[in-house]
Amino acid sequence: MARFMSLLMHMKIRRLLQSKRGKLFFVLSFLLITFIVTSVLNRIASTHNVWHFDCHADGYFSHQGELPLTVDKSNLRLTLYIEHNQAELTYRVESSTHDPETVQLSGKVEEVHMGSFTYHLALSLPPTRWQDNSLLRPYLQNEFGITASHFMDGFSISQEVQVIDLDDTFTRGTLKFLPSNNVWACQLISPNTAD
């Protein structure tokens, strides 16, 4: 009996889709679903004009050229702040063997890709006084894929930040930084305070 009902339902659906009314119903349903998905993505991307992510990690930095090789455990902190079309990316390293170092890159949001939730940032480094045995400078050279000769005050970089995941309460997020492919789990300080 269940098989007969299933077959009857299948025939009715096929007949409906082959009729003009069925084709119209299918097209309108498809357009409605597309509109709903686009509206939800647009609401998420365009209403979050203000982001403040605070990220922490343990960093292990080696002192190159030293024998035997020594490794320092450090606290690495990354802060990403986006407000409308302006962006700030701050790195901070704290270590028991070095003074704290902080570098803040600032610039603008050039583009936002709604589908992948990716922010394209154009950032520059202000004049910075580096420590002699800086832990942060080699880390940033590696992070941005640039050589020591190109890493100077005022240099510009193009950084992409993809919001991979946000929890339901908008208190935690996962960010992916490109081109380095580094992934950070972050606390979301202010999911949206704009408009």
PDB file of C-alpha atoms in Angstrom:
ATOM      1  CA  MET A   1       0.000   0.000   0.000  1.00  0.00           C
ATOM      2  CA  ALA A   2       2.845   2.386   0.882  1.00  0.00           C
ATOM      3  CA  ARG A   3       4.574   1.608  -2.419  1.00  0.00           C
ATOM      4  CA  PHE A   4       1.353   2.326  -4.317  1.00  0.00           C
ATOM      5  CA  MET A   5       0.962   5.697  -2.517  1.00  0.00           C
ATOM      6  CA  SER A   6       4.581   6.570  -3.276  1.00  0.00           C
ATOM      7  CA  LEU A   7       4.135   5.700  -6.952  1.00  0.00           C
ATOM      8  CA  LEU A   8       0.905   7.715  -7.134  1.00  0.00           C
ATOM      9  CA  MET A   9       2.621  10.736  -5.521  1.00  0.00           C
ATOM     10  CA  HIS A  10       5.562  10.424  -7.933  1.00  0.00           C
ATOM     11  CA  MET A  11       3.192  10.428 -10.916  1.00  0.00           C
ATOM     12  CA  LYS A  12       1.333  13.485  -9.627  1.00  0.00           C
ATOM     13  CA  ILE A  13       4.592  15.400  -9.123  1.00  0.00           C
ATOM     14  CA  ARG A  14       5.834  14.448 -12.585  1.00  0.00           C
ATOM     15  CA  ARG A  15       2.537  15.526 -14.148  1.00  0.00           C
ATOM     16  CA  LEU A  16       2.679  18.812 -12.220  1.00  0.00           C
ATOM     17  CA  LEU A  17       6.252  19.562 -13.345  1.00  0.00           C
ATOM     18  CA  GLN A  18       5.382  18.810 -16.968  1.00  0.00           C
ATOM     19  CA  SER A  19       2.467  21.227 -16.968  1.00  0.00           C
ATOM     20  CA  LYS A  20       2.848  24.983 -17.469  1.00  0.00           C
ATOM     21  CA  ARG A  21       1.578  25.630 -13.959  1.00  0.00           C
ATOM     22  CA  GLY A  22       4.114  23.187 -12.512  1.00  0.00           C
ATOM     23  CA  LYS A  23       7.006  24.742 -14.401  1.00  0.00           C
ATOM     24  CA  LEU A  24       5.935  28.175 -13.207  1.00  0.00           C
ATOM     25  CA  PHE A  25       5.677  26.869  -9.634  1.00  0.00           C
ATOM     26  CA  PHE A  26       9.190  25.354  -9.879  1.00  0.00           C
ATOM     27  CA  VAL A  27      10.744  28.550 -11.279  1.00  0.00           C
ATOM     28  CA  LEU A  28       9.040  30.754  -8.676  1.00  0.00           C
ATOM     29  CA  SER A  29      10.085  28.405  -5.861  1.00  0.00           C
ATOM     30  CA  PHE A  30      13.675  28.441  -7.094  1.00  0.00           C
ATOM     31  CA  LEU A  31      13.682  32.248  -7.281  1.00  0.00           C
ATOM     32  CA  LEU A  32      12.188  32.533  -3.794  1.00  0.00           C
ATOM     33  CA  ILE A  33      14.825  30.223  -2.285  1.00  0.00           C
ATOM     34  CA  THR A  34      17.608  32.103  -4.100  1.00  0.00           C
ATOM     35  CA  PHE A  35      16.222  35.424  -2.838  1.00  0.00           C
ATOM     36  CA  ILE A  36      16.051  34.152   0.762  1.00  0.00           C
ATOM     37  CA  VAL A  37      19.620  32.810   0.703  1.00  0.00           C
ATOM     38  CA  THR A  38      20.946  36.024  -0.849  1.00  0.00           C
ATOM     39  CA  SER A  39      19.064  38.156   1.666  1.00  0.00           C
ATOM     40  CA  VAL A  40      20.458  36.214   4.612  1.00  0.00           C
ATOM     41  CA  LEU A  41      24.037  36.442   3.277  1.00  0.00           C
ATOM     42  CA  ASN A  42      23.609  40.130   2.530  1.00  0.00           C
ATOM     43  CA  ARG A  43      22.235  40.782   6.007  1.00  0.00           C
ATOM     44  CA  ILE A  44      25.174  39.029   7.635  1.00  0.00           C
ATOM     45  CA  ALA A  45      27.846  40.684   5.488  1.00  0.00           C
ATOM     46  CA  SER A  46      26.507  44.210   5.163  1.00  0.00           C
ATOM     47  CA  THR A  47      25.171  44.756   8.671  1.00  0.00           C
ATOM     48  CA  HIS A  48      28.423  43.743  10.317  1.00  0.00           C
ATOM     49  CA  ASN A  49      30.285  46.917   9.495  1.00  0.00           C
ATOM     50  CA  VAL A  50      32.099  46.794  12.821  1.00  0.00           C
ATOM     51  CA  TRP A  51      34.176  43.753  13.779  1.00  0.00           C
ATOM     52  CA  HIS A  52      36.577  43.477  16.695  1.00  0.00           C
ATOM     53  CA  PHE A  53      38.312  40.113  16.969  1.00  0.00           C
ATOM     54  CA  ASP A  54      40.773  39.383  19.780  1.00  0.00           C
ATOM     55  CA  CYS A  55      42.940  36.286  19.280  1.00  0.00           C
ATOM     56  CA  HIS A  56      45.557  34.614  21.511  1.00  0.00           C
ATOM     57  CA  ALA A  57      48.080  31.846  20.858  1.00  0.00           C
ATOM     58  CA  ASP A  58      51.226  30.361  22.309  1.00  0.00           C
ATOM     59  CA  GLY A  59      54.169  31.172  20.082  1.00  0.00           C
ATOM     60  CA  TYR A  60      57.390  29.196  19.978  1.00  0.00           C
ATOM     61  CA  PHE A  61      60.253  31.249  18.577  1.00  0.00           C
ATOM     62  CA  SER A  62      63.714  29.870  17.892  1.00  0.00           C
ATOM     63  CA  HIS A  63      66.879  31.927  18.053  1.00  0.00           C
ATOM     64  CA  GLN A  64      68.505  31.259  14.715  1.00  0.00           C
ATOM     65  CA  GLY A  65      72.255  31.008  14.574  1.00  0.00           C
ATOM     66  CA  GLU A  66      72.600  29.968  18.211  1.00  0.00           C
ATOM     67  CA  LEU A  67      74.073  26.625  19.147  1.00  0.00           C
ATOM     68  CA  PRO A  68      72.502  24.810  20.823  1.00  0.00           C
ATOM     69  CA  LEU A  69      69.163  25.868  19.356  1.00  0.00           C
ATOM     70  CA  THR A  70      66.970  27.521  21.982  1.00  0.00           C
ATOM     71  CA  VAL A  71      63.240  28.031  21.805  1.00  0.00           C
ATOM     72  CA  ASP A  72      61.243  30.592  23.768  1.00  0.00           C
ATOM     73  CA  LYS A  73      57.575  30.150  24.546  1.00  0.00           C
ATOM     74  CA  SER A  74      55.788  33.446  24.055  1.00  0.00           C
ATOM     75  CA  ASN A  75      52.275  34.783  24.108  1.00  0.00           C
ATOM     76  CA  LEU A  76      51.180  35.946  20.692  1.00  0.00           C
ATOM     77  CA  ARG A  77      48.146  38.183  20.410  1.00  0.00           C
ATOM     78  CA  LEU A  78      46.410  39.336  17.271  1.00  0.00           C
ATOM     79  CA  THR A  79      43.674  41.956  17.180  1.00  0.00           C
ATOM     80  CA  LEU A  80      41.635  42.683  14.063  1.00  0.00           C
ATOM     81  CA  TYR A  81      39.420  45.735  14.067  1.00  0.00           C
ATOM     82  CA  ILE A  82      37.270  46.616  11.061  1.00  0.00           C
ATOM     83  CA  GLU A  83      34.991  49.618  11.073  1.00  0.00           C
ATOM     84  CA  HIS A  84      33.180  50.253   7.813  1.00  0.00           C
ATOM     85  CA  ASN A  85      36.029  50.698   5.293  1.00  0.00           C
ATOM     86  CA  GLN A  86      38.901  51.081   7.777  1.00  0.00           C
ATOM     87  CA  ALA A  87      40.968  48.205   9.175  1.00  0.00           C
ATOM     88  CA  GLU A  88      43.609  47.758  11.875  1.00  0.00           C
ATOM     89  CA  LEU A  89      45.622  44.593  12.412  1.00  0.00           C
ATOM     90  CA  THR A  90      47.737  44.503  15.577  1.00  0.00           C
ATOM     91  CA  TYR A  91      50.309  41.872  16.530  1.00  0.00           C
ATOM     92  CA  ARG A  92      51.784  41.676  20.032  1.00  0.00           C
ATOM     93  CA  VAL A  93      54.415  39.277  21.398  1.00  0.00           C
ATOM     94  CA  GLU A  94      55.135  38.920  25.102  1.00  0.00           C
ATOM     95  CA  SER A  95      58.016  36.737  26.247  1.00  0.00           C
ATOM     96  CA  SER A  96      59.844  36.135  29.522  1.00  0.00           C
ATOM     97  CA  THR A  97      63.188  36.741  27.758  1.00  0.00           C
ATOM     98  CA  HIS A  98      62.254  39.786  25.623  1.00  0.00           C
ATOM     99  CA  ASP A  99      60.461  43.061  26.098  1.00  0.00           C
ATOM    100  CA  PRO A 100      56.914  43.113  24.689  1.00  0.00           C
ATOM    101  CA  GLU A 101      56.693  44.054  21.015  1.00  0.00           C
ATOM    102  CA  THR A 102      53.680  45.519  19.270  1.00  0.00           C
ATOM    103  CA  VAL A 103      53.120  46.344  15.619  1.00  0.00           C
ATOM    104  CA  GLN A 104      49.931  47.878  14.277  1.00  0.00           C
ATOM    105  CA  LEU A 105      49.192  47.823  10.560  1.00  0.00           C
ATOM    106  CA  SER A 106      46.391  50.037   9.359  1.00  0.00           C
ATOM    107  CA  GLY A 107      44.628  50.654   6.113  1.00  0.00           C
ATOM    108  CA  LYS A 108      41.345  50.131   4.385  1.00  0.00           C
ATOM    109  CA  VAL A 109      38.923  47.421   3.369  1.00  0.00           C
ATOM    110  CA  GLU A 110      39.159  47.289  -0.405  1.00  0.00           C
ATOM    111  CA  GLU A 111      36.489  44.680  -1.025  1.00  0.00           C
ATOM    112  CA  VAL A 112      34.203  42.214   0.746  1.00  0.00           C
ATOM    113  CA  HIS A 113      33.246  38.919  -0.893  1.00  0.00           C
ATOM    114  CA  MET A 114      29.864  37.988   0.496  1.00  0.00           C
ATOM    115  CA  GLY A 115      29.854  34.357  -0.619  1.00  0.00           C
ATOM    116  CA  SER A 116      33.124  33.443   1.082  1.00  0.00           C
ATOM    117  CA  PHE A 117      32.835  36.167   3.758  1.00  0.00           C
ATOM    118  CA  THR A 118      36.329  37.408   2.898  1.00  0.00           C
ATOM    119  CA  TYR A 119      37.646  40.888   3.574  1.00  0.00           C
ATOM    120  CA  HIS A 120      40.393  42.157   1.236  1.00  0.00           C
ATOM    121  CA  LEU A 121      42.574  44.576   3.196  1.00  0.00           C
ATOM    122  CA  ALA A 122      45.267  46.995   2.016  1.00  0.00           C
ATOM    123  CA  LEU A 123      47.499  47.646   5.040  1.00  0.00           C
ATOM    124  CA  SER A 124      50.707  49.561   5.674  1.00  0.00           C
ATOM    125  CA  LEU A 125      53.303  49.489   8.442  1.00  0.00           C
ATOM    126  CA  PRO A 126      54.026  52.796  10.201  1.00  0.00           C
ATOM    127  CA  PRO A 127      57.591  53.632  11.286  1.00  0.00           C
ATOM    128  CA  THR A 128      58.512  50.994  13.873  1.00  0.00           C
ATOM    129  CA  ARG A 129      61.478  50.713  16.206  1.00  0.00           C
ATOM    130  CA  TRP A 130      62.457  47.049  16.281  1.00  0.00           C
ATOM    131  CA  GLN A 131      64.347  45.370  19.100  1.00  0.00           C
ATOM    132  CA  ASP A 132      67.811  44.077  18.238  1.00  0.00           C
ATOM    133  CA  ASN A 133      66.754  40.446  18.657  1.00  0.00           C
ATOM    134  CA  SER A 134      63.116  40.961  17.697  1.00  0.00           C
ATOM    135  CA  LEU A 135      60.811  37.947  17.787  1.00  0.00           C
ATOM    136  CA  LEU A 136      58.000  39.739  15.998  1.00  0.00           C
ATOM    137  CA  ARG A 137      59.874  40.971  12.935  1.00  0.00           C
ATOM    138  CA  PRO A 138      60.867  37.501  11.596  1.00  0.00           C
ATOM    139  CA  TYR A 139      57.391  36.223  12.432  1.00  0.00           C
ATOM    140  CA  LEU A 140      55.767  38.977  10.360  1.00  0.00           C
ATOM    141  CA  GLN A 141      58.223  38.461   7.490  1.00  0.00           C
ATOM    142  CA  ASN A 142      57.121  34.837   7.392  1.00  0.00           C
ATOM    143  CA  GLU A 143      53.466  35.741   7.884  1.00  0.00           C
ATOM    144  CA  PHE A 144      53.404  38.123   4.939  1.00  0.00           C
ATOM    145  CA  GLY A 145      55.903  36.177   2.798  1.00  0.00           C
ATOM    146  CA  ILE A 146      58.366  39.022   2.331  1.00  0.00           C
ATOM    147  CA  THR A 147      62.152  39.224   2.588  1.00  0.00           C
ATOM    148  CA  ALA A 148      64.047  41.286   5.151  1.00  0.00           C
ATOM    149  CA  SER A 149      65.094  43.825   2.499  1.00  0.00           C
ATOM    150  CA  HIS A 150      61.443  44.529   1.572  1.00  0.00           C
ATOM    151  CA  PHE A 151      60.296  44.671   5.192  1.00  0.00           C
ATOM    152  CA  MET A 152      60.691  48.321   6.083  1.00  0.00           C
ATOM    153  CA  ASP A 153      58.644  51.160   7.509  1.00  0.00           C
ATOM    154  CA  GLY A 154      55.818  52.182   5.243  1.00  0.00           C
ATOM    155  CA  PHE A 155      55.675  48.939   3.284  1.00  0.00           C
ATOM    156  CA  SER A 156      52.244  47.922   2.047  1.00  0.00           C
ATOM    157  CA  ILE A 157      50.705  44.489   2.043  1.00  0.00           C
ATOM    158  CA  SER A 158      47.532  42.978   0.718  1.00  0.00           C
ATOM    159  CA  GLN A 159      45.919  40.753   3.328  1.00  0.00           C
ATOM    160  CA  GLU A 160      42.773  38.665   2.977  1.00  0.00           C
ATOM    161  CA  VAL A 161      40.849  37.717   6.098  1.00  0.00           C
ATOM    162  CA  GLN A 162      38.127  35.107   5.763  1.00  0.00           C
ATOM    163  CA  VAL A 163      35.580  34.650   8.536  1.00  0.00           C
ATOM    164  CA  ILE A 164      35.319  30.866   8.409  1.00  0.00           C
ATOM    165  CA  ASP A 165      32.943  30.352  11.282  1.00  0.00           C
ATOM    166  CA  LEU A 166      30.927  32.312  13.840  1.00  0.00           C
ATOM    167  CA  ASP A 167      29.178  30.676  16.746  1.00  0.00           C
ATOM    168  CA  ASP A 168      25.449  31.135  17.257  1.00  0.00           C
ATOM    169  CA  THR A 169      25.919  33.761  19.961  1.00  0.00           C
ATOM    170  CA  PHE A 170      28.425  35.829  17.934  1.00  0.00           C
ATOM    171  CA  THR A 171      31.040  35.606  20.708  1.00  0.00           C
ATOM    172  CA  ARG A 172      33.637  33.358  19.003  1.00  0.00           C
ATOM    173  CA  GLY A 173      34.889  33.221  15.458  1.00  0.00           C
ATOM    174  CA  THR A 174      37.458  31.443  13.328  1.00  0.00           C
ATOM    175  CA  LEU A 175      39.549  33.560  10.969  1.00  0.00           C
ATOM    176  CA  LYS A 176      41.784  32.472   8.117  1.00  0.00           C
ATOM    177  CA  PHE A 177      44.522  34.824   6.946  1.00  0.00           C
ATOM    178  CA  LEU A 178      45.681  34.633   3.348  1.00  0.00           C
ATOM    179  CA  PRO A 179      48.226  34.229   1.790  1.00  0.00           C
ATOM    180  CA  SER A 180      49.800  32.649   4.924  1.00  0.00           C
ATOM    181  CA  ASN A 181      46.833  30.268   5.508  1.00  0.00           C
ATOM    182  CA  ASN A 182      47.095  30.834   9.259  1.00  0.00           C
ATOM    183  CA  VAL A 183      43.898  30.020  11.135  1.00  0.00           C
ATOM    184  CA  TRP A 184      43.052  31.777  14.389  1.00  0.00           C
ATOM    185  CA  ALA A 185      40.259  31.035  16.866  1.00  0.00           C
ATOM    186  CA  CYS A 186      39.197  34.395  18.229  1.00  0.00           C
ATOM    187  CA  GLN A 187      36.879  36.046  20.669  1.00  0.00           C
ATOM    188  CA  LEU A 188      34.461  38.423  18.990  1.00  0.00           C
ATOM    189  CA  ILE A 189      34.419  41.537  21.151  1.00  0.00           C
ATOM    190  CA  SER A 190      31.827  43.554  19.216  1.00  0.00           C
ATOM    191  CA  PRO A 191      29.903  41.710  16.505  1.00  0.00           C
ATOM    192  CA  ASN A 192      28.029  44.800  15.396  1.00  0.00           C
ATOM    193  CA  THR A 193      27.696  48.203  16.930  1.00  0.00           C
ATOM    194  CA  ALA A 194      27.023  50.073  13.725  1.00  0.00           C
ATOM    195  CA  ASP A 195      23.741  51.385  12.362  1.00  0.00           C
TER     196      ASP A 195
END
